[in-house]
Amino acid sequence: MTMEIPNPTMPADSLVDLGWDPGWAAAFLPFDAAGLVPARVVAAHRDAWVVARPDVAPDASATVSGRFRHEAYGPGDFPAVGDWVAVAASTGDGSPTVIQAVLPRRTAFTRSAGEERVAGNLVAEQVLAANVDVAFVVAGMDGDFNLRRIERYLAVAWSGGATPVIVLNKADVAADADGLRVAAEAVAPGVEVLAISALQGDGVEPLRDAHLGRGRTAVVLGSSGVGKSTLVNALAGAERQRTAAVREDDSKGRHTTTHRELVRLPGGALLIDTPGIRSLGVAGASDGLDPAFADITELALACRFSDCRHAAEPGCAIAAALAAGTLSPDRLASHRKLEREAAHVARANDPLLRAEERRKWKAIHVSVNQHMRHKYGDDR
Ligand code: GDP
Ligand code: ZN
């Protein structure tokens, strides 16, 4: 790599529009020294990427370098939507962009990749979206309104490292929007709650003003039917329609049509909207449970025993809060359920834990068998 390729066609401003800030600039220094330029991943496919780079308009299809591929350990190391990457400066001849490195992610939304093996290694995680600042947790204020679901998506938002904002949608059909807002605030300590009607556009501007400033990166989470697409359309408007389809050449020179997954919104923010993010469940969001249930986490610190299981132990602060009515039994049950689900996923993905589980069950099995034999004899 030769040094010093001045790039007068890259206005620093357009990097800021993509979410660039002094922190990224600092992280990029070694790549800058190597003559590389920054770009942001706007679409990711199995083996092909689209990047926005200010020196090539509007977007460029990209591959990863042979060295990158060689050194990557698993899917989690490959570029994901929202990643900042280091690419070779444009030569101006339209040759494909080659990604040399991914800048360390600040945050990531991940999904367990099950038992997929890459080069013999079990791969736990696939990155669905990187470097997201804000996550809109959308719920509909209609017959489907469900606090437990809001708690779930809050855990997902926190686990992705994004600041959650609860968006109570369908205000136009809500019987008691204020009541639902108070209920949502109660399950989301410290989280902002906004009521909107994405369909009618009410409350969309305040949401944009408060959370979608220039260079901010957002995702929209929530169950099917709550109005995510309607909100995305209201936020992106014509922009989305115009940029949705990008024609790409894949690595074998075939034309494929791909959807841009990171969309620039009017007003300067960026929105990551992919099928993966849309269907992201709580599985694997265990890091998000503590912040999503900060009230319970804090109560548990006040239990007399540090290993209190909150099952009738003396001095249990959670039992006291239940008795006093300051903690709802539904919320506690919801926390337990999500913890079990997260633990289940952790076991399924961790070969060591899985082996340990198997040993444990085997031991239980043996002891049950011995017990039965003792009680009923061998011919039961
Ligand atoms: P998604 O599955 O979360 O993407 O939800 P959609 O955006 O597809 O919306 C599901 C349904 O709810 C559609 O029929 C929308 O028209 C409707 N919807 C979305 N937002 C609103 C709203 O603010 N008010 C009302 N009354 N309906 C809405
Ligand atoms: Zn306790």
Tab-separated table of C-alpha atoms and ligand atoms in Angstrom:
chain	number	residue	atom	x	y	z
A	1	MET	CA	0.000	0.000	0.000
A	2	THR	CA	1.504	3.328	-1.027
A	3	MET	CA	1.288	6.209	1.373
A	4	GLU	CA	-0.353	9.561	0.896
A	5	ILE	CA	-3.138	9.322	-1.577
A	6	PRO	CA	-4.706	12.722	-1.226
A	7	ASN	CA	-8.398	12.519	-1.878
A	8	PRO	CA	-9.800	15.939	-2.590
A	9	THR	CA	-13.111	14.433	-3.746
A	10	MET	CA	-13.977	13.312	-0.230
A	11	PRO	CA	-15.610	16.110	1.697
A	12	ALA	CA	-15.461	15.386	5.410
A	13	ASP	CA	-19.065	16.554	5.630
A	14	SER	CA	-20.459	13.574	3.817
A	15	LEU	CA	-18.718	11.255	6.264
A	16	VAL	CA	-20.529	13.009	9.083
A	17	ASP	CA	-23.769	12.397	7.210
A	18	LEU	CA	-22.946	8.702	7.405
A	19	GLY	CA	-22.415	8.839	11.166
A	20	TRP	CA	-18.691	9.608	11.293
A	21	ASP	CA	-17.435	11.365	14.426
A	22	PRO	CA	-14.108	12.124	16.143
A	23	GLY	CA	-14.164	8.699	17.815
A	24	TRP	CA	-14.313	6.946	14.467
A	25	ALA	CA	-11.669	9.271	13.100
A	26	ALA	CA	-9.362	8.282	15.964
A	27	ALA	CA	-10.051	4.585	15.402
A	28	PHE	CA	-9.281	5.069	11.740
A	29	LEU	CA	-5.840	6.675	12.182
A	30	PRO	CA	-3.818	3.495	11.531
A	31	PHE	CA	-5.804	2.796	8.366
A	32	ASP	CA	-5.444	6.389	7.284
A	33	ALA	CA	-1.690	5.979	7.682
A	34	ALA	CA	-1.896	2.975	5.380
A	35	GLY	CA	-3.591	5.062	2.695
A	36	LEU	CA	-7.042	3.548	3.175
A	37	VAL	CA	-10.289	5.496	3.269
A	38	PRO	CA	-13.390	4.937	5.412
A	39	ALA	CA	-16.718	3.659	4.100
A	40	ARG	CA	-19.903	2.503	5.773
A	41	VAL	CA	-21.633	-0.777	4.969
A	42	VAL	CA	-25.162	-0.100	3.704
A	43	ALA	CA	-26.044	-3.657	2.640
A	44	ALA	CA	-24.584	-7.045	3.470
A	45	HIS	CA	-25.184	-10.355	1.744
A	46	ARG	CA	-23.556	-13.677	2.268
A	47	ASP	CA	-20.477	-12.786	0.305
A	48	ALA	CA	-21.057	-9.347	-1.159
A	49	TRP	CA	-21.436	-5.924	0.339
A	50	VAL	CA	-22.512	-2.455	-0.646
A	51	VAL	CA	-20.684	0.449	0.943
A	52	ALA	CA	-21.275	4.166	0.978
A	53	ARG	CA	-18.006	5.961	0.436
A	54	PRO	CA	-17.982	9.663	-0.071
A	55	ASP	CA	-15.510	9.445	-2.964
A	56	VAL	CA	-17.678	7.151	-5.104
A	57	ALA	CA	-21.242	8.182	-5.831
A	58	PRO	CA	-23.644	6.979	-4.793
A	59	ASP	CA	-22.682	3.530	-3.445
A	60	ALA	CA	-20.168	0.887	-4.395
A	61	SER	CA	-20.403	-2.864	-4.402
A	62	ALA	CA	-17.603	-4.381	-2.389
A	63	THR	CA	-15.787	-7.585	-1.588
A	64	VAL	CA	-13.406	-8.416	1.220
A	65	SER	CA	-9.701	-8.845	0.586
A	66	GLY	CA	-8.193	-12.313	0.443
A	67	ARG	CA	-6.226	-11.568	3.580
A	68	PHE	CA	-9.386	-10.457	5.391
A	69	ARG	CA	-11.110	-13.694	4.438
A	70	HIS	CA	-8.121	-15.715	5.518
A	71	GLU	CA	-7.922	-14.063	8.919
A	72	ALA	CA	-11.654	-14.033	9.671
A	73	TYR	CA	-12.650	-16.498	12.333
A	74	GLY	CA	-16.402	-16.622	11.773
A	75	PRO	CA	-19.385	-14.720	10.365
A	76	GLY	CA	-19.161	-12.243	13.226
A	77	ASP	CA	-15.852	-10.981	11.838
A	78	PHE	CA	-17.252	-10.149	8.407
A	79	PRO	CA	-18.686	-6.725	7.659
A	80	ALA	CA	-22.287	-6.174	8.756
A	81	VAL	CA	-24.743	-3.420	7.936
A	82	GLY	CA	-23.735	-0.324	9.864
A	83	ASP	CA	-20.065	-1.242	10.118
A	84	TRP	CA	-17.349	1.229	9.337
A	85	VAL	CA	-14.760	-0.355	7.109
A	86	ALA	CA	-11.383	0.584	5.658
A	87	VAL	CA	-11.170	0.342	1.878
A	88	ALA	CA	-8.537	1.095	-0.705
A	89	ALA	CA	-8.863	4.600	-2.102
A	90	SER	CA	-10.730	4.769	-5.386
A	91	THR	CA	-8.616	4.513	-8.487
A	92	GLY	CA	-11.449	6.051	-10.454
A	93	ASP	CA	-11.662	3.167	-12.929
A	94	GLY	CA	-14.836	1.700	-11.461
A	95	SER	CA	-13.120	-1.419	-10.130
A	96	PRO	CA	-14.855	-2.995	-7.152
A	97	THR	CA	-14.219	-1.710	-3.681
A	98	VAL	CA	-12.150	-4.053	-1.549
A	99	ILE	CA	-12.737	-4.038	2.186
A	100	GLN	CA	-9.464	-4.436	4.078
A	101	ALA	CA	-10.690	-4.155	7.657
A	102	VAL	CA	-13.728	-3.590	9.864
A	103	LEU	CA	-13.358	-0.923	12.538
A	104	PRO	CA	-14.013	-2.250	16.034
A	105	ARG	CA	-17.782	-2.126	16.576
A	106	ARG	CA	-19.092	0.102	19.303
A	107	THR	CA	-22.243	-1.974	19.555
A	108	ALA	CA	-23.970	-4.758	17.662
A	109	PHE	CA	-27.299	-6.491	17.339
A	110	THR	CA	-26.532	-10.176	17.033
A	111	ARG	CA	-28.377	-13.388	16.526
A	112	SER	CA	-27.132	-16.805	17.425
A	113	ALA	CA	-26.203	-18.682	14.298
A	114	GLY	CA	-27.117	-22.027	15.865
A	115	GLU	CA	-24.726	-24.837	15.178
A	116	GLU	CA	-23.204	-23.496	12.041
A	117	ARG	CA	-19.571	-24.470	11.775
A	118	VAL	CA	-16.911	-22.476	10.029
A	119	ALA	CA	-13.527	-24.149	9.652
A	120	GLY	CA	-14.501	-26.628	12.346
A	121	ASN	CA	-15.368	-23.963	14.901
A	122	LEU	CA	-18.832	-23.548	16.329
A	123	VAL	CA	-20.036	-20.102	15.474
A	124	ALA	CA	-22.215	-18.480	18.040
A	125	GLU	CA	-23.106	-15.153	16.590
A	126	GLN	CA	-24.065	-13.396	13.446
A	127	VAL	CA	-24.104	-9.607	13.426
A	128	LEU	CA	-27.372	-8.168	12.107
A	129	ALA	CA	-26.658	-4.481	12.585
A	130	ALA	CA	-23.633	-2.636	13.942
A	131	ASN	CA	-23.154	0.749	15.575
A	132	VAL	CA	-26.809	1.572	16.174
A	133	ASP	CA	-27.469	4.578	18.432
A	134	VAL	CA	-31.199	4.417	19.010
A	135	ALA	CA	-33.776	1.627	18.849
A	136	PHE	CA	-37.460	2.466	18.502
A	137	VAL	CA	-39.443	-0.197	20.305
A	138	VAL	CA	-42.818	0.018	18.584
A	139	ALA	CA	-46.054	-1.212	20.163
A	140	GLY	CA	-49.574	-0.734	18.888
A	141	MET	CA	-52.127	0.864	21.200
A	142	ASP	CA	-54.825	-1.408	19.857
A	143	GLY	CA	-56.158	-4.775	20.993
A	144	ASP	CA	-52.659	-6.256	20.729
A	145	PHE	CA	-51.115	-3.959	23.326
A	146	ASN	CA	-48.925	-6.070	25.564
A	147	LEU	CA	-46.493	-4.865	28.235
A	148	ARG	CA	-44.650	-8.172	28.302
A	149	ARG	CA	-43.804	-7.756	24.658
A	150	ILE	CA	-42.500	-4.259	25.283
A	151	GLU	CA	-40.233	-5.686	28.002
A	152	ARG	CA	-38.937	-8.245	25.529
A	153	TYR	CA	-38.026	-5.719	22.878
A	154	LEU	CA	-36.472	-3.433	25.470
A	155	ALA	CA	-34.140	-6.271	26.400
A	156	VAL	CA	-33.335	-6.704	22.704
A	157	ALA	CA	-32.660	-2.974	22.321
A	158	TRP	CA	-30.352	-2.835	25.348
A	159	SER	CA	-28.515	-5.966	24.285
A	160	GLY	CA	-27.835	-4.318	20.929
A	161	GLY	CA	-26.233	-1.423	22.786
A	162	ALA	CA	-28.797	1.077	21.494
A	163	THR	CA	-30.735	3.585	23.571
A	164	PRO	CA	-34.347	2.429	23.495
A	165	VAL	CA	-37.278	4.764	22.888
A	166	ILE	CA	-40.738	3.300	23.271
A	167	VAL	CA	-43.030	4.320	20.439
A	168	LEU	CA	-46.686	3.725	21.207
A	169	ASN	CA	-48.258	3.688	17.781
A	170	LYS	CA	-51.855	3.828	16.548
A	171	ALA	CA	-52.728	6.723	18.862
A	172	ASP	CA	-55.630	7.382	16.491
A	173	VAL	CA	-57.428	4.231	17.615
A	174	ALA	CA	-56.282	4.153	21.258
A	175	ALA	CA	-59.108	4.170	23.790
A	176	ASP	CA	-56.846	5.374	26.612
A	177	ALA	CA	-53.504	6.514	25.237
A	178	ASP	CA	-52.510	8.217	28.492
A	179	GLY	CA	-53.222	5.119	30.543
A	180	LEU	CA	-51.172	2.953	28.190
A	181	ARG	CA	-48.331	5.418	28.297
A	182	VAL	CA	-48.248	5.339	32.083
A	183	ALA	CA	-48.302	1.537	31.959
A	184	ALA	CA	-45.428	1.488	29.458
A	185	GLU	CA	-43.411	3.933	31.558
A	186	ALA	CA	-43.849	1.652	34.541
A	187	VAL	CA	-42.201	-1.298	32.774
A	188	ALA	CA	-39.451	0.855	31.291
A	189	PRO	CA	-37.694	2.810	34.032
A	190	GLY	CA	-35.843	5.762	32.552
A	191	VAL	CA	-36.919	5.123	28.980
A	192	GLU	CA	-38.661	7.813	26.940
A	193	VAL	CA	-42.162	6.919	25.787
A	194	LEU	CA	-43.747	8.676	22.790
A	195	ALA	CA	-47.275	8.260	21.481
A	196	ILE	CA	-47.687	8.599	17.714
A	197	SER	CA	-49.880	7.664	14.815
A	198	ALA	CA	-47.571	6.543	12.035
A	199	LEU	CA	-50.552	6.212	9.737
A	200	GLN	CA	-51.749	9.767	10.232
A	201	GLY	CA	-48.293	11.208	10.791
A	202	ASP	CA	-49.088	12.529	14.268
A	203	GLY	CA	-46.047	12.674	16.513
A	204	VAL	CA	-43.646	11.597	13.769
A	205	GLU	CA	-41.977	15.023	13.517
A	206	PRO	CA	-41.293	15.300	17.285
A	207	LEU	CA	-39.833	11.790	17.177
A	208	ARG	CA	-37.586	12.757	14.295
A	209	ASP	CA	-36.520	15.993	15.970
A	210	ALA	CA	-35.717	14.353	19.273
A	211	HIS	CA	-33.954	11.211	18.085
A	212	LEU	CA	-33.017	11.350	14.434
A	213	GLY	CA	-30.448	14.075	14.225
A	214	ARG	CA	-27.749	14.166	11.572
A	215	GLY	CA	-25.563	11.068	11.552
A	216	ARG	CA	-27.586	9.167	14.168
A	217	THR	CA	-28.217	5.507	13.357
A	218	ALA	CA	-31.555	3.950	14.294
A	219	VAL	CA	-33.414	0.654	14.090
A	220	VAL	CA	-37.121	-0.083	14.468
A	221	LEU	CA	-38.038	-3.112	16.579
A	222	GLY	CA	-41.369	-4.677	17.483
A	223	SER	CA	-43.767	-7.481	16.725
A	224	SER	CA	-45.428	-7.911	13.400
A	225	GLY	CA	-48.432	-5.655	12.846
A	226	VAL	CA	-47.452	-2.869	15.245
A	227	GLY	CA	-46.764	-0.468	12.392
A	228	LYS	CA	-43.000	-0.672	11.800
A	229	SER	CA	-43.261	-0.404	8.002
A	230	THR	CA	-45.754	2.408	8.308
A	231	LEU	CA	-43.369	4.266	10.605
A	232	VAL	CA	-40.373	3.598	8.355
A	233	ASN	CA	-42.326	4.922	5.387
A	234	ALA	CA	-43.442	7.967	7.338
A	235	LEU	CA	-39.830	8.662	8.315
A	236	ALA	CA	-38.188	7.858	5.017
A	237	GLY	CA	-40.962	8.900	2.656
A	238	ALA	CA	-39.995	9.188	-0.959
A	239	GLU	CA	-36.360	8.671	-0.003
A	240	ARG	CA	-36.957	5.030	0.744
A	241	GLN	CA	-38.753	4.372	-2.503
A	242	ARG	CA	-35.981	6.027	-4.471
A	243	THR	CA	-33.100	4.185	-2.861
A	244	ALA	CA	-34.681	0.835	-2.135
A	245	ALA	CA	-33.311	-1.078	-5.082
A	246	VAL	CA	-29.679	-0.868	-6.017
A	247	ARG	CA	-28.373	-2.868	-8.931
A	248	GLU	CA	-25.246	-4.731	-8.085
A	249	ASP	CA	-22.676	-6.885	-9.743
A	250	ASP	CA	-21.872	-9.800	-7.532
A	251	SER	CA	-18.396	-11.270	-7.354
A	252	LYS	CA	-19.041	-13.474	-10.382
A	253	GLY	CA	-20.158	-10.555	-12.494
A	254	ARG	CA	-23.855	-11.432	-12.365
A	255	HIS	CA	-26.380	-8.705	-11.889
A	256	THR	CA	-28.366	-8.964	-8.729
A	257	THR	CA	-30.841	-6.533	-7.333
A	258	THR	CA	-30.323	-5.828	-3.722
A	259	HIS	CA	-32.090	-3.725	-1.155
A	260	ARG	CA	-30.266	-1.029	0.609
A	261	GLU	CA	-30.455	-1.896	4.274
A	262	LEU	CA	-29.109	1.315	5.712
A	263	VAL	CA	-31.217	4.199	4.494
A	264	ARG	CA	-30.475	7.893	4.774
A	265	LEU	CA	-33.468	9.695	6.214
A	266	PRO	CA	-34.466	13.237	5.401
A	267	GLY	CA	-33.007	15.205	8.290
A	268	GLY	CA	-29.705	13.379	8.152
A	269	ALA	CA	-30.191	10.284	10.291
A	270	LEU	CA	-29.669	6.711	9.131
A	271	LEU	CA	-32.063	3.841	9.527
A	272	ILE	CA	-31.138	0.173	9.395
A	273	ASP	CA	-34.120	-1.865	8.294
A	274	THR	CA	-33.539	-5.514	7.430
A	275	PRO	CA	-35.618	-8.678	7.672
A	276	GLY	CA	-33.139	-9.952	10.273
A	277	ILE	CA	-33.561	-6.943	12.533
A	278	ARG	CA	-37.313	-7.055	12.049
A	279	SER	CA	-37.598	-10.641	13.205
A	280	LEU	CA	-35.032	-10.364	15.982
A	281	GLY	CA	-36.306	-12.051	19.113
A	282	VAL	CA	-35.210	-11.956	22.700
A	283	ALA	CA	-33.092	-15.072	22.255
A	284	GLY	CA	-29.527	-14.031	22.839
A	285	ALA	CA	-30.532	-10.738	24.438
A	286	SER	CA	-29.442	-11.811	27.903
A	287	ASP	CA	-27.135	-8.783	28.301
A	288	GLY	CA	-30.213	-6.668	27.800
A	289	LEU	CA	-32.161	-8.156	30.672
A	290	ASP	CA	-30.394	-6.283	33.461
A	291	PRO	CA	-30.996	-2.816	32.027
A	292	ALA	CA	-34.503	-3.708	30.858
A	293	PHE	CA	-35.340	-4.888	34.370
A	294	ALA	CA	-33.185	-2.413	36.258
A	295	ASP	CA	-35.796	-2.181	39.045
A	296	ILE	CA	-35.645	-5.935	39.693
A	297	THR	CA	-31.854	-6.024	39.376
A	298	GLU	CA	-31.613	-3.275	41.959
A	299	LEU	CA	-34.118	-4.876	44.332
A	300	ALA	CA	-32.223	-8.158	44.169
A	301	LEU	CA	-29.108	-6.338	45.439
A	302	ALA	CA	-31.024	-5.563	48.622
A	303	CYS	CA	-31.940	-9.203	49.359
A	304	ARG	CA	-30.291	-10.483	52.520
A	305	PHE	CA	-28.611	-13.393	50.726
A	306	SER	CA	-26.535	-12.611	47.683
A	307	ASP	CA	-27.674	-15.855	46.074
A	308	CYS	CA	-31.333	-15.233	46.967
A	309	ARG	CA	-33.641	-16.990	44.536
A	310	HIS	CA	-36.576	-14.832	45.662
A	311	ALA	CA	-38.491	-17.958	46.620
A	312	ALA	CA	-39.548	-17.284	50.202
A	313	GLU	CA	-36.029	-16.787	51.574
A	314	PRO	CA	-35.926	-14.509	54.632
A	315	GLY	CA	-34.996	-10.893	53.947
A	316	CYS	CA	-35.974	-11.084	50.278
A	317	ALA	CA	-36.395	-7.556	48.919
A	318	ILE	CA	-38.313	-8.802	45.903
A	319	ALA	CA	-40.870	-10.588	48.081
A	320	ALA	CA	-41.160	-7.375	50.112
A	321	ALA	CA	-41.738	-5.298	46.953
A	322	LEU	CA	-44.387	-7.754	45.779
A	323	ALA	CA	-46.112	-7.552	49.157
A	324	ALA	CA	-45.933	-3.763	49.136
A	325	GLY	CA	-47.332	-3.651	45.617
A	326	THR	CA	-44.345	-1.735	44.231
A	327	LEU	CA	-43.389	-4.647	41.960
A	328	SER	CA	-45.994	-6.404	39.884
A	329	PRO	CA	-46.018	-10.202	39.908
A	330	ASP	CA	-46.517	-10.148	36.127
A	331	ARG	CA	-43.344	-8.178	35.659
A	332	LEU	CA	-41.375	-10.552	37.881
A	333	ALA	CA	-42.795	-13.542	35.989
A	334	SER	CA	-41.903	-11.887	32.693
A	335	HIS	CA	-38.314	-11.351	33.871
A	336	ARG	CA	-38.021	-14.994	34.941
A	337	LYS	CA	-39.408	-16.230	31.645
A	338	LEU	CA	-36.980	-14.113	29.614
A	339	GLU	CA	-34.091	-15.254	31.797
A	340	ARG	CA	-35.033	-18.883	31.165
A	341	GLU	CA	-35.264	-18.278	27.431
A	342	ALA	CA	-31.926	-16.510	27.356
A	343	ALA	CA	-30.323	-19.303	29.402
A	344	HIS	CA	-31.776	-21.867	27.033
A	345	VAL	CA	-30.228	-20.130	24.057
A	346	ALA	CA	-26.925	-19.753	25.870
A	347	ARG	CA	-26.896	-23.515	26.554
A	348	ALA	CA	-27.833	-24.343	22.985
A	349	ASN	CA	-24.930	-22.252	21.700
A	350	ASP	CA	-22.246	-23.156	24.154
A	351	PRO	CA	-20.683	-26.581	23.608
A	352	LEU	CA	-19.180	-26.646	27.112
A	353	LEU	CA	-22.419	-25.698	28.810
A	354	ARG	CA	-24.218	-28.189	26.622
A	355	ALA	CA	-21.885	-31.002	27.610
A	356	GLU	CA	-22.305	-30.039	31.253
A	357	GLU	CA	-26.091	-30.038	30.871
A	358	ARG	CA	-25.928	-33.511	29.344
A	359	ARG	CA	-23.802	-34.777	32.232
A	360	LYS	CA	-26.216	-33.261	34.705
A	361	TRP	CA	-29.203	-34.881	33.039
A	362	LYS	CA	-27.380	-38.163	32.772
A	363	ALA	CA	-26.650	-38.058	36.482
A	364	ILE	CA	-30.287	-37.307	37.246
A	365	HIS	CA	-31.300	-40.131	34.961
A	366	VAL	CA	-29.006	-42.592	36.695
A	367	SER	CA	-30.234	-41.602	40.113
A	368	VAL	CA	-33.890	-41.807	39.066
A	369	ASN	CA	-33.257	-45.250	37.619
A	370	GLN	CA	-31.539	-46.395	40.804
A	371	HIS	CA	-34.387	-45.051	42.864
A	372	MET	CA	-36.988	-46.813	40.699
A	373	ARG	CA	-35.050	-50.048	40.778
A	374	HIS	CA	-34.722	-49.840	44.528
A	375	LYS	CA	-38.423	-49.201	44.913
A	376	TYR	CA	-39.928	-51.492	42.304
A	377	GLY	CA	-37.165	-53.962	41.478
A	378	ASP	CA	-35.620	-54.615	38.065
A	379	ASP	CA	-38.782	-55.864	36.400
A	380	ARG	CA	-40.795	-52.650	36.588
B	1	GDP	P1	-45.384	-4.020	10.766
B	1	GDP	O1	-45.725	-5.468	10.596
B	1	GDP	O2	-44.918	-3.739	12.154
B	1	GDP	O3	-44.446	-3.506	9.730
B	1	GDP	O4	-46.764	-3.209	10.647
B	1	GDP	P2	-47.357	-2.394	9.398
B	1	GDP	O5	-46.661	-1.089	9.224
B	1	GDP	O6	-47.411	-3.297	8.224
B	1	GDP	O7	-48.820	-2.086	9.937
B	1	GDP	C1	-49.735	-3.103	10.289
B	1	GDP	C2	-51.138	-2.569	10.148
B	1	GDP	O8	-51.346	-1.525	11.093
B	1	GDP	C3	-51.405	-1.962	8.776
B	1	GDP	O9	-52.723	-2.273	8.417
B	1	GDP	C4	-51.245	-0.468	9.026
B	1	GDP	O10	-52.005	0.308	8.132
B	1	GDP	C5	-51.762	-0.347	10.436
B	1	GDP	N1	-51.199	0.827	11.105
B	1	GDP	C6	-49.897	1.193	11.163
B	1	GDP	N2	-49.769	2.345	11.857
B	1	GDP	C7	-51.000	2.707	12.238
B	1	GDP	C8	-51.525	3.809	12.984
B	1	GDP	O11	-50.835	4.715	13.437
B	1	GDP	N3	-52.879	3.817	13.206
B	1	GDP	C9	-53.683	2.828	12.730
B	1	GDP	N4	-54.988	2.931	12.986
B	1	GDP	N5	-53.240	1.801	12.029
B	1	GDP	C10	-51.912	1.729	11.778
B	2	ZN	ZN	-34.680	-12.177	47.069
